[in-house]
Amino acid sequence: MIASFMCLVGSAIGPAAVCLGGIGSWSNYSTIWFTWLMGDLVGVLVFSPMLVIWSRLGSVKWNWSRAAEAAALFTMVFVVGWTIYSDWASEHFLFSQSYLVIPLLLWAALQFGTREVTIVVVLSSGIAVWETIHGNGPFVAGSLNVSLLSLQGYVSLISITFLTLSLA
């Protein structure tokens, strides 16, 4: 509740500062406001669970095979993450390649738990944001604003879905 209120406050102040500074126009205030609000809410949705879960859980005690599996999972997150946004993927897949991260999230949720799901969500979301801002991948649309809104919807969907699954 407090986080949602802070997102509303930030989304009122931030776009106003952008318009006052001449970076954006007042005629676009509502679009800037909505994008800012969604960005704040998705950020809370992605980072808050990670911070809360990692601060409350004790140290990780894995044997070598479990650690190797975790290393393979996180390596695959990077490999698949960068593949999703490459030119090769857009030429060879007939479907939205953003779905390629779902098996990795399932792996994290079913084999590990909430702690590892939060890391996979943060890593895959970070790669998605970076690449979308730089004009790569399935979320790139006619404008940066539309691209970011599409990306925010995707990130919130995977975050809610797989955090819920990992808690079940």
mmCIF file of N, CA and C in Angstrom, residues 46-47 73-74 76-82 84-85 98 100-102 104-105 116-132 139 151 154-155 158-159 162:
data_model
loop_
_atom_site.group_PDB
_atom_site.id
_atom_site.type_symbol
_atom_site.label_atom_id
_atom_site.label_comp_id
_atom_site.label_asym_id
_atom_site.label_seq_id
_atom_site.Cartn_x
_atom_site.Cartn_y
_atom_site.Cartn_z
ATOM 1 N N VAL A 46 9.151 -6.072 -9.140
ATOM 2 C CA VAL A 46 10.314 -6.913 -9.434
ATOM 3 C C VAL A 46 11.331 -6.886 -8.288
ATOM 4 N N PHE A 47 11.639 -5.699 -7.775
ATOM 5 C CA PHE A 47 12.731 -5.596 -6.810
ATOM 6 C C PHE A 47 12.315 -5.819 -5.353
ATOM 7 N N LEU A 73 21.533 -22.786 -14.502
ATOM 8 C CA LEU A 73 20.316 -21.982 -14.654
ATOM 9 C C LEU A 73 20.657 -20.527 -14.939
ATOM 10 N N PHE A 74 21.528 -19.939 -14.126
ATOM 11 C CA PHE A 74 21.846 -18.525 -14.299
ATOM 12 C C PHE A 74 22.639 -18.268 -15.579
ATOM 13 N N MET A 76 22.189 -20.014 -18.326
ATOM 14 C CA MET A 76 21.158 -20.097 -19.363
ATOM 15 C C MET A 76 20.310 -18.831 -19.415
ATOM 16 N N VAL A 77 20.080 -18.209 -18.280
ATOM 17 C CA VAL A 77 19.323 -16.948 -18.266
ATOM 18 C C VAL A 77 20.047 -15.908 -19.106
ATOM 19 N N PHE A 78 21.364 -15.809 -18.942
ATOM 20 C CA PHE A 78 22.132 -14.851 -19.739
ATOM 21 C C PHE A 78 22.159 -15.236 -21.214
ATOM 22 N N VAL A 79 22.391 -16.514 -21.503
ATOM 23 C CA VAL A 79 22.465 -16.957 -22.897
ATOM 24 C C VAL A 79 21.124 -16.742 -23.598
ATOM 25 N N VAL A 80 20.048 -17.203 -22.979
ATOM 26 C CA VAL A 80 18.726 -17.044 -23.583
ATOM 27 C C VAL A 80 18.343 -15.567 -23.624
ATOM 28 N N GLY A 81 18.674 -14.837 -22.571
ATOM 29 C CA GLY A 81 18.360 -13.405 -22.539
ATOM 30 C C GLY A 81 18.986 -12.649 -23.690
ATOM 31 N N TRP A 82 20.241 -12.885 -23.948
ATOM 32 C CA TRP A 82 20.901 -12.181 -25.051
ATOM 33 C C TRP A 82 20.461 -12.731 -26.408
ATOM 34 N N ILE A 84 17.391 -13.834 -27.131
ATOM 35 C CA ILE A 84 16.049 -13.294 -27.389
ATOM 36 C C ILE A 84 16.123 -11.972 -28.143
ATOM 37 N N TYR A 85 17.098 -11.167 -27.812
ATOM 38 C CA TYR A 85 17.170 -9.804 -28.354
ATOM 39 C C TYR A 85 18.167 -9.661 -29.501
ATOM 40 N N SER A 98 10.276 -13.695 -26.713
ATOM 41 C CA SER A 98 10.259 -13.386 -25.283
ATOM 42 C C SER A 98 9.776 -14.580 -24.456
ATOM 43 N N LEU A 100 10.846 -17.516 -24.638
ATOM 44 C CA LEU A 100 11.940 -18.456 -24.401
ATOM 45 C C LEU A 100 12.448 -18.430 -22.958
ATOM 46 N N VAL A 101 12.151 -17.380 -22.224
ATOM 47 C CA VAL A 101 12.594 -17.300 -20.842
ATOM 48 C C VAL A 101 11.658 -18.085 -19.905
ATOM 49 N N ILE A 102 10.473 -18.419 -20.365
ATOM 50 C CA ILE A 102 9.497 -19.094 -19.503
ATOM 51 C C ILE A 102 9.985 -20.454 -19.000
ATOM 52 N N LEU A 104 12.934 -21.318 -18.277
ATOM 53 C CA LEU A 104 13.932 -21.040 -17.240
ATOM 54 C C LEU A 104 13.257 -20.597 -15.942
ATOM 55 N N LEU A 105 12.198 -19.814 -16.073
ATOM 56 C CA LEU A 105 11.448 -19.405 -14.885
ATOM 57 C C LEU A 105 10.737 -20.597 -14.246
ATOM 58 N N GLU A 116 15.432 -17.982 -5.889
ATOM 59 C CA GLU A 116 16.044 -18.060 -7.210
ATOM 60 C C GLU A 116 15.147 -17.469 -8.299
ATOM 61 N N VAL A 117 13.829 -17.593 -8.135
ATOM 62 C CA VAL A 117 12.905 -16.976 -9.099
ATOM 63 C C VAL A 117 13.094 -15.473 -9.116
ATOM 64 N N THR A 118 13.266 -14.877 -7.943
ATOM 65 C CA THR A 118 13.454 -13.421 -7.909
ATOM 66 C C THR A 118 14.701 -13.014 -8.678
ATOM 67 N N ILE A 119 15.762 -13.785 -8.575
ATOM 68 C CA ILE A 119 16.994 -13.468 -9.298
ATOM 69 C C ILE A 119 16.796 -13.643 -10.799
ATOM 70 N N VAL A 120 16.129 -14.718 -11.209
ATOM 71 C CA VAL A 120 15.893 -14.937 -12.642
ATOM 72 C C VAL A 120 15.006 -13.818 -13.204
ATOM 73 N N VAL A 121 13.991 -13.411 -12.460
ATOM 74 C CA VAL A 121 13.120 -12.314 -12.912
ATOM 75 C C VAL A 121 13.916 -11.025 -13.045
ATOM 76 N N VAL A 122 14.742 -10.710 -12.059
ATOM 77 C CA VAL A 122 15.535 -9.473 -12.112
ATOM 78 C C VAL A 122 16.529 -9.516 -13.274
ATOM 79 N N LEU A 123 17.229 -10.638 -13.444
ATOM 80 C CA LEU A 123 18.206 -10.736 -14.533
ATOM 81 C C LEU A 123 17.547 -10.654 -15.908
ATOM 82 N N SER A 124 16.486 -11.431 -16.110
ATOM 83 C CA SER A 124 15.837 -11.415 -17.422
ATOM 84 C C SER A 124 15.160 -10.080 -17.685
ATOM 85 N N SER A 125 14.612 -9.445 -16.659
ATOM 86 C CA SER A 125 14.004 -8.126 -16.826
ATOM 87 C C SER A 125 15.060 -7.071 -17.138
ATOM 88 N N GLY A 126 16.194 -7.164 -16.468
ATOM 89 C CA GLY A 126 17.280 -6.216 -16.729
ATOM 90 C C GLY A 126 17.781 -6.302 -18.163
ATOM 91 N N ILE A 127 17.956 -7.519 -18.640
ATOM 92 C CA ILE A 127 18.387 -7.703 -20.030
ATOM 93 C C ILE A 127 17.324 -7.158 -20.977
ATOM 94 N N ALA A 128 16.046 -7.455 -20.691
ATOM 95 C CA ALA A 128 14.950 -6.992 -21.543
ATOM 96 C C ALA A 128 14.885 -5.469 -21.597
ATOM 97 N N VAL A 129 15.025 -4.825 -20.460
ATOM 98 C CA VAL A 129 14.985 -3.355 -20.422
ATOM 99 C C VAL A 129 16.159 -2.782 -21.202
ATOM 100 N N TRP A 130 17.348 -3.288 -20.942
ATOM 101 C CA TRP A 130 18.552 -2.784 -21.616
ATOM 102 C C TRP A 130 18.422 -2.889 -23.135
ATOM 103 N N GLU A 131 18.036 -4.063 -23.598
ATOM 104 C CA GLU A 131 17.957 -4.285 -25.038
ATOM 105 C C GLU A 131 16.808 -3.514 -25.683
ATOM 106 N N THR A 132 15.681 -3.403 -25.002
ATOM 107 C CA THR A 132 14.553 -2.651 -25.560
ATOM 108 C C THR A 132 14.896 -1.180 -25.680
ATOM 109 N N PHE A 139 9.956 -6.281 -28.077
ATOM 110 C CA PHE A 139 9.124 -5.213 -27.525
ATOM 111 C C PHE A 139 9.311 -3.876 -28.226
ATOM 112 N N LEU A 151 6.953 -3.694 -22.707
ATOM 113 C CA LEU A 151 7.944 -4.372 -21.865
ATOM 114 C C LEU A 151 7.473 -4.432 -20.416
ATOM 115 N N TYR A 154 4.921 -7.149 -19.936
ATOM 116 C CA TYR A 154 5.559 -8.462 -19.969
ATOM 117 C C TYR A 154 6.284 -8.755 -18.652
ATOM 118 N N VAL A 155 7.060 -7.799 -18.171
ATOM 119 C CA VAL A 155 7.830 -8.000 -16.938
ATOM 120 C C VAL A 155 6.894 -8.206 -15.753
ATOM 121 N N ILE A 158 5.398 -11.857 -16.010
ATOM 122 C CA ILE A 158 6.290 -12.955 -15.606
ATOM 123 C C ILE A 158 6.600 -12.878 -14.112
ATOM 124 N N SER A 159 6.709 -11.678 -13.587
ATOM 125 C CA SER A 159 7.015 -11.530 -12.171
ATOM 126 C C SER A 159 5.877 -12.080 -11.307
ATOM 127 N N PHE A 162 5.355 -16.135 -11.898
ATOM 128 C CA PHE A 162 6.343 -17.083 -11.412
ATOM 129 C C PHE A 162 6.665 -16.909 -9.930
#
